[in-house]
């Protein structure tokens, strides 16, 4: 079956072109003038003045966890303690037989100092476990602490912290590795729960034009179960339609002894069409808001320089062995020390393995040129680069200058020739690539954002680090597809017809209106997988 996409423009490697695109048997057959291609088509898709783009690939997200959270007590679409309590109360009332009330999506900026308290949740006699929006902390009630046996005498784990009051008593927030003290006690999802979560997430991502992704943690972390069996089953059954790479979790409590396990896990996915487990995720630090991001100089007001979860002296040895075995390394690095430690470990590795560092909130300026020099890709999460409440109230006061001005230096990285890919970190933030592109171009909150009413939301955040729309869109298409070794991501003959029809042409809009663009249709291998009603 031949399909002609006509009546608008297409985003191609040669630019945004007023040309038609012909698809034959699921593959892009030709790009050119409509008059030349029309006679070869059996069906027509009218772009109606919109833009045809390659399917978007999200280079860093957690879809199974997102799907699970959407089915539980989901706080991600609301904001503020009053709204949270109302939603939690309603969920508990509708689920009287649930042993635990679990879910997540709360925002640190909704609480003074970023910290809720167990007493807020003590109106329930059941244990409560709610994961923070960015998955680096959990909010629990007194009953959950009792079930876990956590008291003032409980020591902090090596990779986390129990928030405490002046007397040493736990206050109900568990940071990083301390989340497992309660999270692993919550009821385990069944295999069917996990399959349903993945399929729900896939439908949602298709509705946003995302046709491929890299799952940034495939393994057991922060109370979540290993998703590898879920992906293997979905790929073998054909239910997984997207093109997916799983980043296998590097257990920071172990060393080189886990390499054999990682190789076996990679082998288990060999031969599958839609899923490969060829990447390894190393989380090198935490986040700035709870002072676990690894910094070179102490945080203002509170002191301390954060955590390096993997000993930098051993990290280079681990990365060298993964590189030798042909694994891609996918780093989480937020603080400038973590970024430097990741770059140091990647020095001398094979660029052909396509290693990348995600988040990159703070980069000390002398490290910016090292990305291109070492052949390391910058994995951007643009949505975070704005004046939102968490940034202004919890991040800037603790970073101080000049460190605050080193955040999300997209333009500096671009000027040094750095290769980009991009992602959302969903469910940490919105999975919509178009919202991310808006922020990359404008450095302001998208106009439809939950926090758009925040006083500084439309004040550009470090505006000198803006990038142009073509660069941002390329990061979400060809750049992220390249990271995944996907044949899609580009509109040119011979490529799979993973395509997205946008309801308008964002290149024809004022930059401040990019966020208004929506997905009309999404195709995988030339077959529609989403159509907006």
Short mmCIF file of C-alpha atoms in Angstrom, two decimals:
data_model
loop_
_atom_site.label_atom_id
_atom_site.label_comp_id
_atom_site.label_asym_id
_atom_site.label_seq_id
_atom_site.Cartn_x
_atom_site.Cartn_y
_atom_site.Cartn_z
CA UNK A 1 0.00 0.00 0.00
CA UNK A 2 1.34 3.43 -1.02
CA UNK A 3 0.47 6.47 1.10
CA UNK A 4 1.14 10.07 0.10
CA UNK A 5 1.55 12.73 2.77
CA UNK A 6 0.76 16.06 1.13
CA UNK A 7 -0.56 19.56 1.78
CA UNK A 8 2.09 20.85 4.16
CA UNK A 9 5.81 20.79 4.82
CA UNK A 10 8.18 18.06 5.98
CA UNK A 11 11.10 18.22 8.42
CA UNK A 12 13.96 16.56 6.54
CA UNK A 13 17.77 16.50 6.72
CA UNK A 14 17.72 19.08 3.90
CA UNK A 15 15.53 21.45 5.93
CA UNK A 16 11.82 22.16 6.30
CA UNK A 17 10.58 21.51 2.77
CA UNK A 18 7.27 22.11 1.00
CA UNK A 19 7.41 18.62 -0.47
CA UNK A 20 5.29 15.50 -0.32
CA UNK A 21 6.41 12.18 1.17
CA UNK A 22 5.53 8.83 -0.38
CA UNK A 23 5.43 5.69 1.78
CA UNK A 24 5.46 2.23 0.23
CA UNK A 25 4.95 -0.90 2.36
CA UNK A 26 5.95 0.82 5.56
CA UNK A 27 9.10 2.45 4.19
CA UNK A 28 9.69 6.00 2.98
CA UNK A 29 9.95 5.63 -0.80
CA UNK A 30 10.37 9.21 -1.99
CA UNK A 31 10.43 12.86 -0.94
CA UNK A 32 9.64 15.39 -3.63
CA UNK A 33 7.08 17.53 -5.46
CA UNK A 34 3.51 16.35 -4.98
CA UNK A 35 2.85 16.36 -8.71
CA UNK A 36 5.64 13.81 -9.24
CA UNK A 37 4.47 11.46 -6.48
CA UNK A 38 0.67 11.69 -6.54
CA UNK A 39 0.17 9.19 -9.35
CA UNK A 40 2.01 6.52 -7.33
CA UNK A 41 -0.23 6.80 -4.24
CA UNK A 42 -3.22 4.64 -3.28
CA UNK A 43 -4.10 6.71 -0.21
CA UNK A 44 -3.52 10.32 0.79
CA UNK A 45 -2.98 11.96 4.16
CA UNK A 46 -3.71 15.68 3.97
CA UNK A 47 -1.37 17.61 6.27
CA UNK A 48 -3.75 20.57 6.02
CA UNK A 49 -0.94 23.07 6.43
CA UNK A 50 0.69 21.16 9.29
CA UNK A 51 4.14 19.67 9.49
CA UNK A 52 5.25 16.08 8.87
CA UNK A 53 8.12 15.04 11.13
CA UNK A 54 9.95 11.81 11.85
CA UNK A 55 8.59 9.95 14.85
CA UNK A 56 10.11 11.32 18.02
CA UNK A 57 12.48 9.18 20.08
CA UNK A 58 12.70 9.88 23.80
CA UNK A 59 16.27 9.19 24.92
CA UNK A 60 15.51 9.04 28.66
CA UNK A 61 12.22 8.05 30.27
CA UNK A 62 10.58 5.45 32.54
CA UNK A 63 7.37 4.31 30.84
CA UNK A 64 6.55 1.22 32.89
CA UNK A 65 6.85 3.19 36.11
CA UNK A 66 4.77 5.95 34.52
CA UNK A 67 2.06 3.48 33.56
CA UNK A 68 1.99 2.03 37.06
CA UNK A 69 1.73 5.48 38.64
CA UNK A 70 -1.10 6.49 36.29
CA UNK A 71 -3.05 3.49 37.64
CA UNK A 72 -2.38 4.35 41.30
CA UNK A 73 -2.71 7.54 43.37
CA UNK A 74 -1.43 9.91 40.69
CA UNK A 75 -0.59 13.41 41.95
CA UNK A 76 1.30 14.53 38.85
CA UNK A 77 -1.52 16.65 37.38
CA UNK A 78 -2.23 18.68 40.53
CA UNK A 79 -0.21 20.97 42.80
CA UNK A 80 -0.21 21.95 46.46
CA UNK A 81 -0.77 20.22 49.82
CA UNK A 82 -4.52 20.84 49.87
CA UNK A 83 -4.96 19.33 46.42
CA UNK A 84 -2.72 16.39 47.30
CA UNK A 85 -4.65 15.58 50.48
CA UNK A 86 -7.97 15.77 48.63
CA UNK A 87 -6.71 13.40 45.91
CA UNK A 88 -5.18 10.97 48.42
CA UNK A 89 -8.38 10.96 50.50
CA UNK A 90 -10.51 10.32 47.44
CA UNK A 91 -8.22 7.52 46.22
CA UNK A 92 -8.23 5.85 49.65
CA UNK A 93 -12.04 6.03 49.83
CA UNK A 94 -12.37 4.43 46.38
CA UNK A 95 -9.87 1.67 47.27
CA UNK A 96 -10.87 0.50 50.76
CA UNK A 97 -9.34 -2.94 50.27
CA UNK A 98 -5.85 -1.73 49.33
CA UNK A 99 -3.33 -2.62 52.04
CA UNK A 100 -1.14 0.34 51.07
CA UNK A 101 -1.88 3.71 49.50
CA UNK A 102 0.89 4.16 46.95
CA UNK A 103 1.56 6.25 43.88
CA UNK A 104 3.42 9.49 43.34
CA UNK A 105 3.96 12.69 41.43
CA UNK A 106 4.19 15.26 44.25
CA UNK A 107 6.29 18.36 43.65
CA UNK A 108 8.94 19.51 46.13
CA UNK A 109 8.11 23.16 45.46
CA UNK A 110 4.67 22.63 47.01
CA UNK A 111 6.28 22.45 50.47
CA UNK A 112 8.47 24.81 52.54
CA UNK A 113 12.07 23.77 51.98
CA UNK A 114 10.80 21.10 49.58
CA UNK A 115 9.84 18.75 52.44
CA UNK A 116 6.37 17.38 53.26
CA UNK A 117 5.80 15.72 56.66
CA UNK A 118 4.50 12.31 57.72
CA UNK A 119 1.82 13.99 59.84
CA UNK A 120 0.17 15.32 56.66
CA UNK A 121 -0.67 11.69 55.84
CA UNK A 122 -1.48 10.40 59.31
CA UNK A 123 -5.22 10.82 58.76
CA UNK A 124 -4.94 7.36 57.14
CA UNK A 125 -4.44 4.26 59.27
CA UNK A 126 -2.92 2.42 56.32
CA UNK A 127 0.73 2.83 55.32
CA UNK A 128 1.30 5.43 52.60
CA UNK A 129 4.21 5.51 50.12
CA UNK A 130 4.22 8.32 47.52
CA UNK A 131 7.17 8.83 45.20
CA UNK A 132 8.32 12.37 44.47
CA UNK A 133 7.80 13.63 40.90
CA UNK A 134 11.50 13.18 40.06
CA UNK A 135 11.76 9.78 41.79
CA UNK A 136 14.59 10.82 44.12
CA UNK A 137 12.51 10.82 47.31
CA UNK A 138 9.40 9.30 48.85
CA UNK A 139 6.81 10.75 51.24
CA UNK A 140 5.52 8.28 53.83
CA UNK A 141 3.29 8.41 56.88
CA UNK A 142 3.96 7.28 60.44
CA UNK A 143 2.30 3.91 59.82
CA UNK A 144 4.68 3.18 56.92
CA UNK A 145 7.68 4.05 59.09
CA UNK A 146 6.37 1.69 61.77
CA UNK A 147 5.89 -1.15 59.28
CA UNK A 148 9.47 -0.65 58.06
CA UNK A 149 10.83 -0.37 61.59
CA UNK A 150 12.39 3.03 60.89
CA UNK A 151 13.14 5.02 64.04
CA UNK A 152 15.56 7.70 65.18
CA UNK A 153 18.11 4.92 65.68
CA UNK A 154 17.91 3.70 62.07
CA UNK A 155 21.13 4.60 60.23
CA UNK A 156 21.10 6.25 56.82
CA UNK A 157 21.99 3.90 53.96
CA UNK A 158 25.23 4.65 52.16
CA UNK A 159 23.38 5.93 49.07
CA UNK A 160 20.55 7.85 50.73
CA UNK A 161 19.23 9.83 53.65
CA UNK A 162 16.33 9.68 56.09
CA UNK A 163 15.03 13.20 56.65
CA UNK A 164 14.94 13.92 60.38
CA UNK A 165 13.78 16.63 62.78
CA UNK A 166 15.98 18.36 65.35
CA UNK A 167 15.57 15.43 67.74
CA UNK A 168 16.58 12.90 65.09
CA UNK A 169 13.10 11.47 64.51
CA UNK A 170 12.17 10.58 60.91
CA UNK A 171 9.91 13.24 59.40
CA UNK A 172 8.46 11.14 56.59
CA UNK A 173 10.75 11.91 53.63
CA UNK A 174 13.19 9.27 52.39
CA UNK A 175 15.87 10.39 49.94
CA UNK A 176 17.51 8.28 47.25
CA UNK A 177 18.58 4.81 48.51
CA UNK A 178 16.57 5.27 51.71
CA UNK A 179 13.41 4.94 49.60
CA UNK A 180 13.94 1.18 49.46
CA UNK A 181 13.56 0.90 53.23
CA UNK A 182 9.82 1.33 52.67
CA UNK A 183 9.37 0.97 48.92
CA UNK A 184 10.38 -2.70 48.86
CA UNK A 185 7.64 -3.47 51.39
CA UNK A 186 4.82 -2.17 49.21
CA UNK A 187 2.68 -4.75 47.34
CA UNK A 188 4.44 -6.00 44.22
CA UNK A 189 2.73 -5.47 40.86
CA UNK A 190 1.81 -8.63 39.03
CA UNK A 191 3.20 -9.51 35.62
CA UNK A 192 -0.15 -8.44 34.16
CA UNK A 193 0.03 -5.12 36.02
CA UNK A 194 3.42 -4.45 34.44
CA UNK A 195 2.22 -5.43 30.95
CA UNK A 196 -0.83 -3.19 31.31
CA UNK A 197 1.39 -0.34 32.50
CA UNK A 198 3.70 -0.68 29.50
CA UNK A 199 0.82 -0.78 27.04
CA UNK A 200 -0.86 2.23 28.66
CA UNK A 201 2.41 4.13 28.49
CA UNK A 202 2.92 3.17 24.83
CA UNK A 203 -0.56 4.48 23.92
CA UNK A 204 0.16 7.75 25.72
CA UNK A 205 3.54 8.14 24.04
CA UNK A 206 2.07 7.40 20.61
CA UNK A 207 -0.46 10.18 21.24
CA UNK A 208 2.51 12.53 21.65
CA UNK A 209 4.29 11.31 18.51
CA UNK A 210 6.88 9.26 20.40
CA UNK A 211 7.57 6.10 18.39
CA UNK A 212 10.77 4.99 20.12
CA UNK A 213 12.55 5.42 23.41
CA UNK A 214 15.35 4.42 25.72
CA UNK A 215 14.05 3.20 29.08
CA UNK A 216 16.55 4.76 31.45
CA UNK A 217 16.30 2.13 34.21
CA UNK A 218 15.61 -1.51 33.39
CA UNK A 219 16.16 -3.20 36.73
CA UNK A 220 15.13 -2.98 40.37
CA UNK A 221 15.45 0.56 41.73
CA UNK A 222 13.65 2.76 44.32
CA UNK A 223 11.10 0.10 45.14
CA UNK A 224 10.27 -0.73 41.52
CA UNK A 225 10.57 -4.21 40.04
CA UNK A 226 12.72 -5.30 37.12
CA UNK A 227 10.99 -4.43 33.83
CA UNK A 228 13.13 -6.68 31.61
CA UNK A 229 10.67 -9.63 31.63
CA UNK A 230 7.88 -7.19 30.77
CA UNK A 231 9.71 -5.86 27.73
CA UNK A 232 10.75 -9.33 26.56
CA UNK A 233 7.17 -10.59 26.76
CA UNK A 234 5.76 -7.52 24.99
CA UNK A 235 8.34 -7.70 22.20
CA UNK A 236 7.84 -11.43 21.64
CA UNK A 237 4.06 -11.10 21.54
CA UNK A 238 4.06 -8.12 19.16
CA UNK A 239 2.37 -5.83 21.70
CA UNK A 240 5.46 -3.62 21.75
CA UNK A 241 5.23 -1.56 18.58
CA UNK A 242 7.73 1.18 19.46
CA UNK A 243 11.48 0.82 18.89
CA UNK A 244 13.00 0.50 22.36
CA UNK A 245 16.40 0.17 23.98
CA UNK A 246 16.59 -0.77 27.65
CA UNK A 247 19.35 0.75 29.77
CA UNK A 248 20.19 -2.01 32.25
CA UNK A 249 20.54 -0.76 35.81
CA UNK A 250 24.07 -0.67 37.27
CA UNK A 251 23.72 -1.84 40.87
CA UNK A 252 25.80 0.67 42.81
CA UNK A 253 26.17 -1.75 45.73
CA UNK A 254 28.16 -4.12 43.48
CA UNK A 255 31.21 -3.87 41.25
CA UNK A 256 32.63 -5.78 38.29
CA UNK A 257 30.99 -8.96 39.55
CA UNK A 258 27.71 -7.82 37.97
CA UNK A 259 29.14 -7.64 34.44
CA UNK A 260 28.39 -11.30 33.76
CA UNK A 261 24.76 -10.73 34.75
CA UNK A 262 24.51 -7.69 32.46
CA UNK A 263 25.86 -9.66 29.52
CA UNK A 264 23.30 -12.42 30.15
CA UNK A 265 20.50 -9.85 30.35
CA UNK A 266 21.62 -8.30 27.06
CA UNK A 267 21.73 -11.75 25.44
CA UNK A 268 18.16 -12.49 26.54
CA UNK A 269 16.89 -9.78 24.18
CA UNK A 270 18.96 -10.72 21.14
CA UNK A 271 16.98 -11.41 18.01
CA UNK A 272 13.99 -9.29 19.04
CA UNK A 273 12.77 -6.76 16.51
CA UNK A 274 11.47 -4.04 18.87
CA UNK A 275 13.60 -4.32 22.00
CA UNK A 276 17.31 -4.48 22.73
CA UNK A 277 19.12 -4.31 26.09
CA UNK A 278 22.38 -2.83 24.86
CA UNK A 279 22.84 0.11 27.22
CA UNK A 280 23.85 0.29 30.91
CA UNK A 281 22.55 3.04 33.19
CA UNK A 282 24.92 4.43 35.82
CA UNK A 283 23.40 6.95 38.22
CA UNK A 284 26.41 8.92 39.45
CA UNK A 285 24.64 11.37 41.76
CA UNK A 286 21.24 12.62 42.95
CA UNK A 287 19.56 16.01 42.57
CA UNK A 288 20.31 19.55 43.70
CA UNK A 289 17.10 20.12 45.64
CA UNK A 290 17.97 17.57 48.33
CA UNK A 291 21.73 18.25 48.15
CA UNK A 292 22.61 14.81 46.74
CA UNK A 293 23.83 16.15 43.37
CA UNK A 294 27.62 15.93 43.37
CA UNK A 295 29.19 19.40 43.34
CA UNK A 296 32.77 20.67 43.31
CA UNK A 297 32.16 23.28 46.01
CA UNK A 298 29.79 23.10 49.01
CA UNK A 299 26.15 24.09 48.65
CA UNK A 300 25.31 27.55 49.95
CA UNK A 301 23.56 27.76 53.33
CA UNK A 302 23.66 24.03 54.07
CA UNK A 303 27.20 22.96 53.15
CA UNK A 304 28.14 19.52 51.84
CA UNK A 305 29.05 18.56 48.28
CA UNK A 306 26.54 15.80 47.57
CA UNK A 307 27.07 12.15 46.78
CA UNK A 308 29.04 10.24 44.16
CA UNK A 309 27.14 6.98 44.13
CA UNK A 310 29.92 5.11 42.34
CA UNK A 311 33.44 5.61 43.66
CA UNK A 312 35.16 7.74 40.98
CA UNK A 313 38.35 5.73 41.47
CA UNK A 314 36.49 2.58 40.42
CA UNK A 315 34.13 4.16 37.90
CA UNK A 316 36.73 4.35 35.13
CA UNK A 317 37.49 0.64 35.52
CA UNK A 318 33.80 -0.26 35.33
CA UNK A 319 33.17 1.93 32.29
CA UNK A 320 36.25 0.62 30.50
CA UNK A 321 35.01 -2.96 30.87
CA UNK A 322 31.50 -2.10 29.71
CA UNK A 323 32.98 -0.26 26.73
CA UNK A 324 35.24 -3.22 25.90
CA UNK A 325 32.18 -5.49 25.85
CA UNK A 326 30.35 -3.16 23.46
CA UNK A 327 27.84 -1.75 25.92
CA UNK A 328 26.65 1.82 25.62
CA UNK A 329 26.93 3.71 28.93
CA UNK A 330 24.02 5.99 29.83
CA UNK A 331 24.94 8.29 32.72
CA UNK A 332 22.73 10.26 35.10
CA UNK A 333 24.77 13.33 36.12
CA UNK A 334 23.24 16.45 37.64
CA UNK A 335 25.99 18.20 39.58
CA UNK A 336 29.18 19.53 38.01
CA UNK A 337 31.35 17.03 39.90
CA UNK A 338 29.25 14.11 38.67
CA UNK A 339 29.49 15.41 35.09
CA UNK A 340 33.26 15.63 35.42
CA UNK A 341 33.49 12.15 36.92
CA UNK A 342 31.41 10.74 34.05
CA UNK A 343 33.55 12.49 31.43
CA UNK A 344 36.75 11.33 33.13
CA UNK A 345 35.52 7.74 33.06
CA UNK A 346 34.64 8.00 29.35
CA UNK A 347 38.06 9.30 28.32
CA UNK A 348 39.66 6.70 26.07
CA UNK A 349 36.44 4.78 25.38
CA UNK A 350 35.19 3.95 21.88
CA UNK A 351 32.87 6.70 20.53
CA UNK A 352 31.27 4.03 18.33
CA UNK A 353 29.48 2.75 21.44
CA UNK A 354 27.56 6.04 21.55
CA UNK A 355 27.91 6.83 25.24
CA UNK A 356 25.77 9.67 26.58
CA UNK A 357 25.25 11.71 29.73
CA UNK A 358 21.72 12.70 30.72
CA UNK A 359 20.38 15.73 32.59
CA UNK A 360 23.56 17.84 32.69
CA UNK A 361 22.07 20.42 34.97
CA UNK A 362 25.40 21.97 35.96
CA UNK A 363 28.54 21.82 33.86
CA UNK A 364 31.70 23.59 34.96
CA UNK A 365 32.67 25.67 31.89
CA UNK A 366 36.02 23.95 31.31
CA UNK A 367 34.18 20.64 30.91
CA UNK A 368 31.85 21.87 28.14
CA UNK A 369 34.36 21.29 25.28
CA UNK A 370 35.13 17.79 26.51
CA UNK A 371 31.83 16.34 25.25
CA UNK A 372 32.70 16.83 21.59
CA UNK A 373 36.37 16.05 22.17
CA UNK A 374 35.52 12.68 23.73
CA UNK A 375 32.64 11.89 21.36
CA UNK A 376 30.12 11.91 24.22
CA UNK A 377 26.50 12.82 23.42
CA UNK A 378 24.63 15.32 25.61
CA UNK A 379 21.22 13.86 26.53
CA UNK A 380 19.05 16.94 27.17
CA UNK A 381 15.89 17.25 29.26
CA UNK A 382 14.97 20.78 28.11
CA UNK A 383 11.76 21.15 30.12
CA UNK A 384 13.79 21.76 33.27
CA UNK A 385 15.61 24.84 31.95
CA UNK A 386 13.13 27.50 33.10
CA UNK A 387 12.27 29.74 36.02
CA UNK A 388 9.84 27.34 37.68
CA UNK A 389 9.10 27.28 41.38
CA UNK A 390 11.51 24.44 42.17
CA UNK A 391 14.33 26.24 40.35
CA UNK A 392 13.78 29.64 41.95
CA UNK A 393 12.90 28.55 45.47
CA UNK A 394 14.95 25.40 46.01
CA UNK A 395 17.81 25.32 43.49
CA UNK A 396 19.17 28.83 42.93
CA UNK A 397 19.49 29.72 46.64
CA UNK A 398 21.59 26.62 47.29
CA UNK A 399 23.80 26.82 44.21
CA UNK A 400 24.79 30.48 44.33
CA UNK A 401 26.93 32.21 41.73
CA UNK A 402 28.69 31.52 39.48
CA UNK A 403 27.38 27.94 39.65
CA UNK A 404 23.76 28.96 39.01
CA UNK A 405 24.82 30.39 35.64
CA UNK A 406 26.34 27.06 34.57
CA UNK A 407 22.96 25.33 34.30
CA UNK A 408 21.72 23.62 31.14
CA UNK A 409 24.31 25.21 28.81
CA UNK A 410 22.75 23.97 25.57
CA UNK A 411 24.11 26.71 23.31
CA UNK A 412 27.63 26.42 24.72
CA UNK A 413 27.59 22.66 24.10
CA UNK A 414 26.26 23.21 20.58
CA UNK A 415 28.92 25.82 19.78
CA UNK A 416 31.61 23.28 20.70
CA UNK A 417 30.19 20.72 18.29
CA UNK A 418 28.46 18.43 20.81
CA UNK A 419 26.04 15.86 19.48
CA UNK A 420 22.56 16.10 21.05
CA UNK A 421 19.80 13.68 21.88
CA UNK A 422 16.80 14.57 24.02
CA UNK A 423 14.20 13.11 26.33
CA UNK A 424 11.64 13.88 28.99
CA UNK A 425 12.44 11.69 32.03
CA UNK A 426 8.69 10.98 32.10
CA UNK A 427 6.97 10.60 34.59
CA UNK A 428 9.34 13.07 36.26
CA UNK A 429 8.14 15.66 33.73
CA UNK A 430 5.78 15.92 30.76
CA UNK A 431 6.48 13.39 28.00
CA UNK A 432 5.43 15.80 25.20
CA UNK A 433 8.49 16.49 23.01
CA UNK A 434 6.91 19.67 21.62
CA UNK A 435 6.80 21.19 25.10
CA UNK A 436 10.48 20.34 25.50
CA UNK A 437 11.29 21.96 22.17
CA UNK A 438 9.43 25.09 23.25
CA UNK A 439 11.62 25.39 26.33
CA UNK A 440 14.84 24.67 24.43
CA UNK A 441 14.01 27.56 22.07
CA UNK A 442 12.50 30.03 24.57
CA UNK A 443 13.88 29.03 28.01
CA UNK A 444 10.42 29.85 29.44
CA UNK A 445 7.57 27.68 30.72
CA UNK A 446 5.16 26.51 28.01
CA UNK A 447 2.04 28.63 28.16
CA UNK A 448 -0.18 25.69 29.04
CA UNK A 449 1.99 24.47 31.89
CA UNK A 450 0.61 23.79 35.37
CA UNK A 451 3.08 26.37 36.67
CA UNK A 452 2.61 28.95 33.92
CA UNK A 453 1.12 31.32 36.51
CA UNK A 454 4.32 31.33 38.53
CA UNK A 455 5.62 34.95 38.60
CA UNK A 456 8.85 34.34 36.68
CA UNK A 457 7.56 31.54 34.42
CA UNK A 458 7.81 33.74 31.32
CA UNK A 459 11.17 35.28 32.22
CA UNK A 460 13.78 33.47 30.08
CA UNK A 461 16.16 31.36 32.15
CA UNK A 462 19.74 32.06 31.05
CA UNK A 463 18.48 33.13 27.59
CA UNK A 464 21.99 33.00 26.10
CA UNK A 465 21.65 29.20 26.18
CA UNK A 466 18.68 29.07 23.80
CA UNK A 467 18.97 26.85 20.73
CA UNK A 468 17.00 27.04 17.48
CA UNK A 469 13.96 24.88 16.74
CA UNK A 470 15.64 22.83 14.01
CA UNK A 471 18.42 21.84 16.42
CA UNK A 472 15.91 20.95 19.16
CA UNK A 473 13.73 18.92 16.80
CA UNK A 474 16.76 17.10 15.41
CA UNK A 475 17.74 16.13 18.97
CA UNK A 476 14.30 14.55 19.51
CA UNK A 477 14.35 12.76 16.14
CA UNK A 478 17.62 11.90 14.40
CA UNK A 479 19.74 12.51 17.51
CA UNK A 480 17.85 10.19 19.83
CA UNK A 481 17.30 7.60 17.09
CA UNK A 482 21.08 7.58 16.54
CA UNK A 483 21.68 6.92 20.24
CA UNK A 484 19.34 3.93 19.97
CA UNK A 485 20.85 2.71 16.68
CA UNK A 486 17.33 2.97 15.29
CA UNK A 487 16.87 3.11 11.51
CA UNK A 488 14.03 5.63 12.03
CA UNK A 489 14.26 9.30 13.01
CA UNK A 490 14.85 10.79 9.56
CA UNK A 491 12.56 11.50 6.60
CA UNK A 492 14.49 10.18 3.64
CA UNK A 493 14.06 7.25 1.23
CA UNK A 494 14.77 3.84 2.70
CA UNK A 495 13.92 4.74 6.28
CA UNK A 496 11.02 3.18 8.23
CA UNK A 497 7.87 5.28 7.95
CA UNK A 498 7.68 6.21 11.62
CA UNK A 499 6.03 9.58 11.08
CA UNK A 500 4.10 12.27 12.94
CA UNK A 501 1.52 14.70 11.54
CA UNK A 502 1.41 17.96 13.53
CA UNK A 503 -1.71 20.10 13.48
CA UNK A 504 0.32 23.19 12.59
CA UNK A 505 3.80 24.04 11.41
CA UNK A 506 5.82 25.19 14.46
CA UNK A 507 8.47 26.65 12.13
CA UNK A 508 5.83 29.10 10.87
CA UNK A 509 4.79 30.17 14.39
CA UNK A 510 6.23 32.87 16.62
CA UNK A 511 8.70 31.07 18.93
CA UNK A 512 6.58 31.78 22.01
CA UNK A 513 3.72 29.76 20.44
CA UNK A 514 5.61 26.54 19.71
CA UNK A 515 3.95 24.92 22.75
CA UNK A 516 0.50 25.21 21.08
CA UNK A 517 1.42 22.56 18.48
CA UNK A 518 -0.31 19.20 18.88
CA UNK A 519 0.00 15.75 17.31
CA UNK A 520 -2.81 14.82 14.90
CA UNK A 521 -1.58 11.40 13.77
CA UNK A 522 1.26 9.00 14.54
CA UNK A 523 2.46 6.20 12.23
CA UNK A 524 4.80 3.27 12.86
CA UNK A 525 6.03 1.45 9.75
CA UNK A 526 3.39 3.36 7.78
CA UNK A 527 0.53 2.09 9.96
CA UNK A 528 -1.49 4.54 12.10
CA UNK A 529 -1.04 3.96 15.84
CA UNK A 530 -2.73 7.18 16.96
CA UNK A 531 -5.25 9.58 15.49
CA UNK A 532 -6.58 12.50 17.50
CA UNK A 533 -10.34 12.52 17.70
#
